[in-house]
Amino acid sequence: MDANILVRAVLGKRVRTVIEAHAESASFFLPEVSYTEAEEHLATLVARRGGDPEKALSLLRSLRSLVVPIGSDVYGKFETEARRRL
């Protein structure tokens, strides 16, 4: 998952529905930096669409109970190998 998926979970229904439907049987993790990136862009996107940025940010924050943020200390040691595979 990345920031784009989070934004889609807030702005749309399909991604959020999938996450909610599988939350009890699957674990979802996301780099903390992706939450930060989503927060930075979400308010602007919502305002452009005529929506309420605070409501969107509140929904984004509520997703943390379903999509767990993880720090680079958890995945950082795999970065070199992952980049090599790209």
PDB file of N, CA and C in Angstrom:
ATOM      1  N   MET A   1       0.841  -1.177   0.000  1.00  0.00           N
ATOM      2  CA  MET A   1       0.000   0.000   0.000  1.00  0.00           C
ATOM      3  C   MET A   1       0.883   1.236   0.000  1.00  0.00           C
ATOM      4  N   ASP A   2       0.336   2.312  -0.534  1.00  0.00           N
ATOM      5  CA  ASP A   2       1.053   3.576  -0.522  1.00  0.00           C
ATOM      6  C   ASP A   2       0.060   4.718  -0.287  1.00  0.00           C
ATOM      7  N   ALA A   3       0.565   5.943  -0.358  1.00  0.00           N
ATOM      8  CA  ALA A   3      -0.268   7.118  -0.089  1.00  0.00           C
ATOM      9  C   ALA A   3      -1.458   7.205  -1.044  1.00  0.00           C
ATOM     10  N   ASN A   4      -1.261   6.822  -2.294  1.00  0.00           N
ATOM     11  CA  ASN A   4      -2.357   6.884  -3.264  1.00  0.00           C
ATOM     12  C   ASN A   4      -3.523   5.983  -2.861  1.00  0.00           C
ATOM     13  N   ILE A   5      -3.210   4.819  -2.329  1.00  0.00           N
ATOM     14  CA  ILE A   5      -4.263   3.902  -1.880  1.00  0.00           C
ATOM     15  C   ILE A   5      -5.027   4.513  -0.706  1.00  0.00           C
ATOM     16  N   LEU A   6      -4.303   5.156   0.205  1.00  0.00           N
ATOM     17  CA  LEU A   6      -4.970   5.818   1.337  1.00  0.00           C
ATOM     18  C   LEU A   6      -5.905   6.919   0.852  1.00  0.00           C
ATOM     19  N   VAL A   7      -5.427   7.726  -0.088  1.00  0.00           N
ATOM     20  CA  VAL A   7      -6.253   8.814  -0.620  1.00  0.00           C
ATOM     21  C   VAL A   7      -7.502   8.233  -1.281  1.00  0.00           C
ATOM     22  N   ARG A   8      -7.333   7.153  -2.013  1.00  0.00           N
ATOM     23  CA  ARG A   8      -8.491   6.512  -2.652  1.00  0.00           C
ATOM     24  C   ARG A   8      -9.452   5.939  -1.619  1.00  0.00           C
ATOM     25  N   ALA A   9      -8.916   5.458  -0.508  1.00  0.00           N
ATOM     26  CA  ALA A   9      -9.777   4.929   0.557  1.00  0.00           C
ATOM     27  C   ALA A   9     -10.624   6.033   1.177  1.00  0.00           C
ATOM     28  N   VAL A  10     -10.100   7.247   1.190  1.00  0.00           N
ATOM     29  CA  VAL A  10     -10.838   8.384   1.751  1.00  0.00           C
ATOM     30  C   VAL A  10     -11.806   8.966   0.727  1.00  0.00           C
ATOM     31  N   LEU A  11     -11.346   9.158  -0.498  1.00  0.00           N
ATOM     32  CA  LEU A  11     -12.168   9.831  -1.503  1.00  0.00           C
ATOM     33  C   LEU A  11     -13.190   8.915  -2.175  1.00  0.00           C
ATOM     34  N   GLY A  12     -12.906   7.638  -2.193  1.00  0.00           N
ATOM     35  CA  GLY A  12     -13.806   6.702  -2.860  1.00  0.00           C
ATOM     36  C   GLY A  12     -14.432   5.724  -1.885  1.00  0.00           C
ATOM     37  N   LYS A  13     -15.083   4.734  -2.432  1.00  0.00           N
ATOM     38  CA  LYS A  13     -15.742   3.730  -1.592  1.00  0.00           C
ATOM     39  C   LYS A  13     -15.124   2.350  -1.767  1.00  0.00           C
ATOM     40  N   ARG A  14     -14.662   2.051  -2.963  1.00  0.00           N
ATOM     41  CA  ARG A  14     -14.209   0.692  -3.266  1.00  0.00           C
ATOM     42  C   ARG A  14     -13.032   0.252  -2.392  1.00  0.00           C
ATOM     43  N   VAL A  15     -11.995   1.054  -2.322  1.00  0.00           N
ATOM     44  CA  VAL A  15     -10.810   0.680  -1.543  1.00  0.00           C
ATOM     45  C   VAL A  15     -11.163   0.545  -0.068  1.00  0.00           C
ATOM     46  N   ARG A  16     -11.888   1.521   0.461  1.00  0.00           N
ATOM     47  CA  ARG A  16     -12.281   1.468   1.875  1.00  0.00           C
ATOM     48  C   ARG A  16     -13.146   0.237   2.155  1.00  0.00           C
ATOM     49  N   THR A  17     -14.043  -0.083   1.234  1.00  0.00           N
ATOM     50  CA  THR A  17     -14.901  -1.257   1.396  1.00  0.00           C
ATOM     51  C   THR A  17     -14.078  -2.541   1.434  1.00  0.00           C
ATOM     52  N   VAL A  18     -13.086  -2.642   0.564  1.00  0.00           N
ATOM     53  CA  VAL A  18     -12.223  -3.831   0.550  1.00  0.00           C
ATOM     54  C   VAL A  18     -11.452  -3.943   1.858  1.00  0.00           C
ATOM     55  N   ILE A  19     -10.882  -2.838   2.311  1.00  0.00           N
ATOM     56  CA  ILE A  19     -10.131  -2.843   3.572  1.00  0.00           C
ATOM     57  C   ILE A  19     -11.038  -3.262   4.725  1.00  0.00           C
ATOM     58  N   GLU A  20     -12.203  -2.646   4.814  1.00  0.00           N
ATOM     59  CA  GLU A  20     -13.130  -2.959   5.905  1.00  0.00           C
ATOM     60  C   GLU A  20     -13.616  -4.408   5.838  1.00  0.00           C
ATOM     61  N   ALA A  21     -13.842  -4.911   4.642  1.00  0.00           N
ATOM     62  CA  ALA A  21     -14.351  -6.276   4.486  1.00  0.00           C
ATOM     63  C   ALA A  21     -13.339  -7.329   4.922  1.00  0.00           C
ATOM     64  N   HIS A  22     -12.067  -7.018   4.793  1.00  0.00           N
ATOM     65  CA  HIS A  22     -11.031  -8.007   5.092  1.00  0.00           C
ATOM     66  C   HIS A  22     -10.243  -7.703   6.361  1.00  0.00           C
ATOM     67  N   ALA A  23     -10.608  -6.669   7.064  1.00  0.00           N
ATOM     68  CA  ALA A  23      -9.839  -6.239   8.241  1.00  0.00           C
ATOM     69  C   ALA A  23      -9.764  -7.294   9.336  1.00  0.00           C
ATOM     70  N   GLU A  24     -10.781  -8.111   9.472  1.00  0.00           N
ATOM     71  CA  GLU A  24     -10.766  -9.128  10.530  1.00  0.00           C
ATOM     72  C   GLU A  24      -9.952 -10.360  10.153  1.00  0.00           C
ATOM     73  N   SER A  25      -9.743 -10.580   8.865  1.00  0.00           N
ATOM     74  CA  SER A  25      -9.023 -11.781   8.439  1.00  0.00           C
ATOM     75  C   SER A  25      -7.650 -11.497   7.842  1.00  0.00           C
ATOM     76  N   ALA A  26      -7.324 -10.231   7.645  1.00  0.00           N
ATOM     77  CA  ALA A  26      -6.027  -9.862   7.070  1.00  0.00           C
ATOM     78  C   ALA A  26      -5.481  -8.647   7.805  1.00  0.00           C
ATOM     79  N   SER A  27      -4.180  -8.521   7.757  1.00  0.00           N
ATOM     80  CA  SER A  27      -3.530  -7.351   8.353  1.00  0.00           C
ATOM     81  C   SER A  27      -3.032  -6.451   7.231  1.00  0.00           C
ATOM     82  N   PHE A  28      -3.230  -5.169   7.397  1.00  0.00           N
ATOM     83  CA  PHE A  28      -2.778  -4.191   6.418  1.00  0.00           C
ATOM     84  C   PHE A  28      -1.743  -3.291   7.076  1.00  0.00           C
ATOM     85  N   PHE A  29      -0.610  -3.117   6.403  1.00  0.00           N
ATOM     86  CA  PHE A  29       0.465  -2.280   6.913  1.00  0.00           C
ATOM     87  C   PHE A  29       0.863  -1.281   5.842  1.00  0.00           C
ATOM     88  N   LEU A  30       1.361  -0.155   6.286  1.00  0.00           N
ATOM     89  CA  LEU A  30       1.732   0.916   5.373  1.00  0.00           C
ATOM     90  C   LEU A  30       2.869   1.706   5.991  1.00  0.00           C
ATOM     91  N   PRO A  31       3.857   2.104   5.199  1.00  0.00           N
ATOM     92  CA  PRO A  31       4.919   2.945   5.759  1.00  0.00           C
ATOM     93  C   PRO A  31       4.343   4.240   6.341  1.00  0.00           C
ATOM     94  N   GLU A  32       4.831   4.616   7.490  1.00  0.00           N
ATOM     95  CA  GLU A  32       4.385   5.853   8.149  1.00  0.00           C
ATOM     96  C   GLU A  32       4.493   7.042   7.200  1.00  0.00           C
ATOM     97  N   VAL A  33       5.533   7.064   6.394  1.00  0.00           N
ATOM     98  CA  VAL A  33       5.740   8.164   5.456  1.00  0.00           C
ATOM     99  C   VAL A  33       4.576   8.281   4.465  1.00  0.00           C
ATOM    100  N   SER A  34       3.907   7.181   4.173  1.00  0.00           N
ATOM    101  CA  SER A  34       2.758   7.231   3.268  1.00  0.00           C
ATOM    102  C   SER A  34       1.576   7.953   3.900  1.00  0.00           C
ATOM    103  N   TYR A  35       1.390   7.775   5.208  1.00  0.00           N
ATOM    104  CA  TYR A  35       0.349   8.537   5.903  1.00  0.00           C
ATOM    105  C   TYR A  35       0.670  10.027   5.851  1.00  0.00           C
ATOM    106  N   THR A  36       1.933  10.360   6.077  1.00  0.00           N
ATOM    107  CA  THR A  36       2.356  11.761   6.041  1.00  0.00           C
ATOM    108  C   THR A  36       2.102  12.354   4.661  1.00  0.00           C
ATOM    109  N   GLU A  37       2.474  11.619   3.629  1.00  0.00           N
ATOM    110  CA  GLU A  37       2.273  12.082   2.255  1.00  0.00           C
ATOM    111  C   GLU A  37       0.786  12.252   1.946  1.00  0.00           C
ATOM    112  N   ALA A  38      -0.029  11.315   2.369  1.00  0.00           N
ATOM    113  CA  ALA A  38      -1.474  11.408   2.134  1.00  0.00           C
ATOM    114  C   ALA A  38      -2.058  12.629   2.837  1.00  0.00           C
ATOM    115  N   GLU A  39      -1.641  12.874   4.079  1.00  0.00           N
ATOM    116  CA  GLU A  39      -2.124  14.048   4.816  1.00  0.00           C
ATOM    117  C   GLU A  39      -1.753  15.336   4.096  1.00  0.00           C
ATOM    118  N   GLU A  40      -0.537  15.384   3.535  1.00  0.00           N
ATOM    119  CA  GLU A  40      -0.073  16.591   2.849  1.00  0.00           C
ATOM    120  C   GLU A  40      -0.923  16.923   1.630  1.00  0.00           C
ATOM    121  N   HIS A  41      -1.387  15.917   0.913  1.00  0.00           N
ATOM    122  CA  HIS A  41      -2.091  16.158  -0.348  1.00  0.00           C
ATOM    123  C   HIS A  41      -3.611  16.078  -0.250  1.00  0.00           C
ATOM    124  N   LEU A  42      -4.107  15.378   0.731  1.00  0.00           N
ATOM    125  CA  LEU A  42      -5.543  15.115   0.808  1.00  0.00           C
ATOM    126  C   LEU A  42      -6.378  16.384   0.972  1.00  0.00           C
ATOM    127  N   ALA A  43      -5.973  17.262   1.859  1.00  0.00           N
ATOM    128  CA  ALA A  43      -6.757  18.482   2.102  1.00  0.00           C
ATOM    129  C   ALA A  43      -6.924  19.297   0.821  1.00  0.00           C
ATOM    130  N   THR A  44      -5.854  19.422   0.052  1.00  0.00           N
ATOM    131  CA  THR A  44      -5.911  20.178  -1.200  1.00  0.00           C
ATOM    132  C   THR A  44      -6.838  19.504  -2.204  1.00  0.00           C
ATOM    133  N   LEU A  45      -6.707  18.199  -2.336  1.00  0.00           N
ATOM    134  CA  LEU A  45      -7.559  17.463  -3.273  1.00  0.00           C
ATOM    135  C   LEU A  45      -9.034  17.596  -2.918  1.00  0.00           C
ATOM    136  N   VAL A  46      -9.338  17.469  -1.646  1.00  0.00           N
ATOM    137  CA  VAL A  46     -10.732  17.551  -1.197  1.00  0.00           C
ATOM    138  C   VAL A  46     -11.278  18.960  -1.391  1.00  0.00           C
ATOM    139  N   ALA A  47     -10.487  19.964  -1.071  1.00  0.00           N
ATOM    140  CA  ALA A  47     -10.930  21.350  -1.243  1.00  0.00           C
ATOM    141  C   ALA A  47     -11.229  21.642  -2.709  1.00  0.00           C
ATOM    142  N   ARG A  48     -10.399  21.138  -3.613  1.00  0.00           N
ATOM    143  CA  ARG A  48     -10.623  21.336  -5.051  1.00  0.00           C
ATOM    144  C   ARG A  48     -11.938  20.719  -5.505  1.00  0.00           C
ATOM    145  N   ARG A  49     -12.342  19.643  -4.845  1.00  0.00           N
ATOM    146  CA  ARG A  49     -13.592  18.965  -5.194  1.00  0.00           C
ATOM    147  C   ARG A  49     -14.790  19.554  -4.458  1.00  0.00           C
ATOM    148  N   GLY A  50     -14.555  20.579  -3.661  1.00  0.00           N
ATOM    149  CA  GLY A  50     -15.639  21.220  -2.932  1.00  0.00           C
ATOM    150  C   GLY A  50     -16.033  20.506  -1.657  1.00  0.00           C
ATOM    151  N   GLY A  51     -15.165  19.626  -1.176  1.00  0.00           N
ATOM    152  CA  GLY A  51     -15.457  18.871   0.041  1.00  0.00           C
ATOM    153  C   GLY A  51     -14.883  19.521   1.284  1.00  0.00           C
ATOM    154  N   ASP A  52     -15.044  18.862   2.393  1.00  0.00           N
ATOM    155  CA  ASP A  52     -14.580  19.342   3.693  1.00  0.00           C
ATOM    156  C   ASP A  52     -13.241  18.682   4.026  1.00  0.00           C
ATOM    157  N   PRO A  53     -12.129  19.434   3.944  1.00  0.00           N
ATOM    158  CA  PRO A  53     -10.808  18.862   4.215  1.00  0.00           C
ATOM    159  C   PRO A  53     -10.680  18.256   5.609  1.00  0.00           C
ATOM    160  N   GLU A  54     -11.276  18.872   6.616  1.00  0.00           N
ATOM    161  CA  GLU A  54     -11.176  18.345   7.984  1.00  0.00           C
ATOM    162  C   GLU A  54     -11.879  16.996   8.112  1.00  0.00           C
ATOM    163  N   LYS A  55     -13.006  16.862   7.456  1.00  0.00           N
ATOM    164  CA  LYS A  55     -13.733  15.588   7.478  1.00  0.00           C
ATOM    165  C   LYS A  55     -12.895  14.496   6.803  1.00  0.00           C
ATOM    166  N   ALA A  56     -12.261  14.845   5.690  1.00  0.00           N
ATOM    167  CA  ALA A  56     -11.419  13.883   4.975  1.00  0.00           C
ATOM    168  C   ALA A  56     -10.218  13.472   5.818  1.00  0.00           C
ATOM    169  N   LEU A  57      -9.583  14.435   6.473  1.00  0.00           N
ATOM    170  CA  LEU A  57      -8.431  14.119   7.321  1.00  0.00           C
ATOM    171  C   LEU A  57      -8.847  13.273   8.516  1.00  0.00           C
ATOM    172  N   SER A  58     -10.027  13.523   9.034  1.00  0.00           N
ATOM    173  CA  SER A  58     -10.544  12.714  10.138  1.00  0.00           C
ATOM    174  C   SER A  58     -10.752  11.264   9.691  1.00  0.00           C
ATOM    175  N   LEU A  59     -11.294  11.079   8.507  1.00  0.00           N
ATOM    176  CA  LEU A  59     -11.479   9.729   7.972  1.00  0.00           C
ATOM    177  C   LEU A  59     -10.127   9.054   7.752  1.00  0.00           C
ATOM    178  N   LEU A  60      -9.165   9.804   7.244  1.00  0.00           N
ATOM    179  CA  LEU A  60      -7.818   9.255   7.053  1.00  0.00           C
ATOM    180  C   LEU A  60      -7.245   8.780   8.381  1.00  0.00           C
ATOM    181  N   ARG A  61      -7.385   9.586   9.406  1.00  0.00           N
ATOM    182  CA  ARG A  61      -6.871   9.208  10.732  1.00  0.00           C
ATOM    183  C   ARG A  61      -7.580   7.962  11.270  1.00  0.00           C
ATOM    184  N   SER A  62      -8.858   7.830  10.977  1.00  0.00           N
ATOM    185  CA  SER A  62      -9.595   6.655  11.461  1.00  0.00           C
ATOM    186  C   SER A  62      -9.127   5.368  10.783  1.00  0.00           C
ATOM    187  N   LEU A  63      -8.549   5.480   9.609  1.00  0.00           N
ATOM    188  CA  LEU A  63      -8.051   4.299   8.907  1.00  0.00           C
ATOM    189  C   LEU A  63      -6.856   3.667   9.612  1.00  0.00           C
ATOM    190  N   ARG A  64      -6.209   4.421  10.505  1.00  0.00           N
ATOM    191  CA  ARG A  64      -5.052   3.884  11.229  1.00  0.00           C
ATOM    192  C   ARG A  64      -5.412   2.662  12.067  1.00  0.00           C
ATOM    193  N   SER A  65      -6.669   2.524  12.409  1.00  0.00           N
ATOM    194  CA  SER A  65      -7.066   1.337  13.174  1.00  0.00           C
ATOM    195  C   SER A  65      -7.162   0.101  12.274  1.00  0.00           C
ATOM    196  N   LEU A  66      -7.266   0.307  10.965  1.00  0.00           N
ATOM    197  CA  LEU A  66      -7.365  -0.800  10.015  1.00  0.00           C
ATOM    198  C   LEU A  66      -6.083  -1.009   9.212  1.00  0.00           C
ATOM    199  N   VAL A  67      -5.404   0.080   8.916  1.00  0.00           N
ATOM    200  CA  VAL A  67      -4.155   0.041   8.150  1.00  0.00           C
ATOM    201  C   VAL A  67      -3.064   0.580   9.064  1.00  0.00           C
ATOM    202  N   VAL A  68      -2.259  -0.321   9.582  1.00  0.00           N
ATOM    203  CA  VAL A  68      -1.282   0.012  10.619  1.00  0.00           C
ATOM    204  C   VAL A  68      -0.037   0.656  10.012  1.00  0.00           C
ATOM    205  N   PRO A  69       0.314   1.849  10.485  1.00  0.00           N
ATOM    206  CA  PRO A  69       1.547   2.478  10.001  1.00  0.00           C
ATOM    207  C   PRO A  69       2.774   1.809  10.623  1.00  0.00           C
ATOM    208  N   ILE A  70       3.806   1.631   9.812  1.00  0.00           N
ATOM    209  CA  ILE A  70       5.055   1.071  10.321  1.00  0.00           C
ATOM    210  C   ILE A  70       6.209   1.996   9.967  1.00  0.00           C
ATOM    211  N   GLY A  71       7.179   2.049  10.844  1.00  0.00           N
ATOM    212  CA  GLY A  71       8.340   2.905  10.637  1.00  0.00           C
ATOM    213  C   GLY A  71       9.391   2.242   9.772  1.00  0.00           C
ATOM    214  N   SER A  72      10.308   3.049   9.278  1.00  0.00           N
ATOM    215  CA  SER A  72      11.371   2.525   8.418  1.00  0.00           C
ATOM    216  C   SER A  72      12.280   1.556   9.164  1.00  0.00           C
ATOM    217  N   ASP A  73      12.261   1.604  10.492  1.00  0.00           N
ATOM    218  CA  ASP A  73      13.058   0.652  11.264  1.00  0.00           C
ATOM    219  C   ASP A  73      12.599  -0.787  11.022  1.00  0.00           C
ATOM    220  N   VAL A  74      11.348  -0.962  10.605  1.00  0.00           N
ATOM    221  CA  VAL A  74      10.810  -2.299  10.350  1.00  0.00           C
ATOM    222  C   VAL A  74      11.191  -2.789   8.953  1.00  0.00           C
ATOM    223  N   TYR A  75      11.094  -1.921   7.956  1.00  0.00           N
ATOM    224  CA  TYR A  75      11.316  -2.349   6.578  1.00  0.00           C
ATOM    225  C   TYR A  75      12.610  -1.827   5.961  1.00  0.00           C
ATOM    226  N   GLY A  76      13.282  -0.908   6.626  1.00  0.00           N
ATOM    227  CA  GLY A  76      14.472  -0.265   6.069  1.00  0.00           C
ATOM    228  C   GLY A  76      15.590  -1.209   5.681  1.00  0.00           C
ATOM    229  N   LYS A  77      15.767  -2.259   6.435  1.00  0.00           N
ATOM    230  CA  LYS A  77      16.861  -3.187   6.142  1.00  0.00           C
ATOM    231  C   LYS A  77      16.636  -3.956   4.834  1.00  0.00           C
ATOM    232  N   PHE A  78      15.424  -3.917   4.298  1.00  0.00           N
ATOM    233  CA  PHE A  78      15.120  -4.612   3.047  1.00  0.00           C
ATOM    234  C   PHE A  78      15.148  -3.675   1.833  1.00  0.00           C
ATOM    235  N   GLU A  79      15.411  -2.390   2.066  1.00  0.00           N
ATOM    236  CA  GLU A  79      15.322  -1.406   0.988  1.00  0.00           C
ATOM    237  C   GLU A  79      16.293  -1.691  -0.158  1.00  0.00           C
ATOM    238  N   THR A  80      17.533  -1.978   0.151  1.00  0.00           N
ATOM    239  CA  THR A  80      18.524  -2.219  -0.895  1.00  0.00           C
ATOM    240  C   THR A  80      18.106  -3.386  -1.782  1.00  0.00           C
ATOM    241  N   GLU A  81      17.701  -4.475  -1.174  1.00  0.00           N
ATOM    242  CA  GLU A  81      17.267  -5.651  -1.939  1.00  0.00           C
ATOM    243  C   GLU A  81      16.015  -5.341  -2.759  1.00  0.00           C
ATOM    244  N   ALA A  82      15.088  -4.614  -2.185  1.00  0.00           N
ATOM    245  CA  ALA A  82      13.856  -4.270  -2.906  1.00  0.00           C
ATOM    246  C   ALA A  82      14.159  -3.390  -4.115  1.00  0.00           C
ATOM    247  N   ARG A  83      15.037  -2.420  -3.949  1.00  0.00           N
ATOM    248  CA  ARG A  83      15.399  -1.543  -5.078  1.00  0.00           C
ATOM    249  C   ARG A  83      16.114  -2.336  -6.168  1.00  0.00           C
ATOM    250  N   ARG A  84      16.913  -3.302  -5.762  1.00  0.00           N
ATOM    251  CA  ARG A  84      17.618  -4.130  -6.736  1.00  0.00           C
ATOM    252  C   ARG A  84      16.614  -4.907  -7.591  1.00  0.00           C
ATOM    253  N   ARG A  85      15.537  -5.346  -6.983  1.00  0.00           N
ATOM    254  CA  ARG A  85      14.523  -6.123  -7.705  1.00  0.00           C
ATOM    255  C   ARG A  85      13.730  -5.275  -8.688  1.00  0.00           C
ATOM    256  N   LEU A  86      13.675  -3.980  -8.455  1.00  0.00           N
ATOM    257  CA  LEU A  86      12.948  -3.101  -9.374  1.00  0.00           C
ATOM    258  C   LEU A  86      13.736  -2.991 -10.645  1.00  0.00           C
TER     259      LEU A  86
END
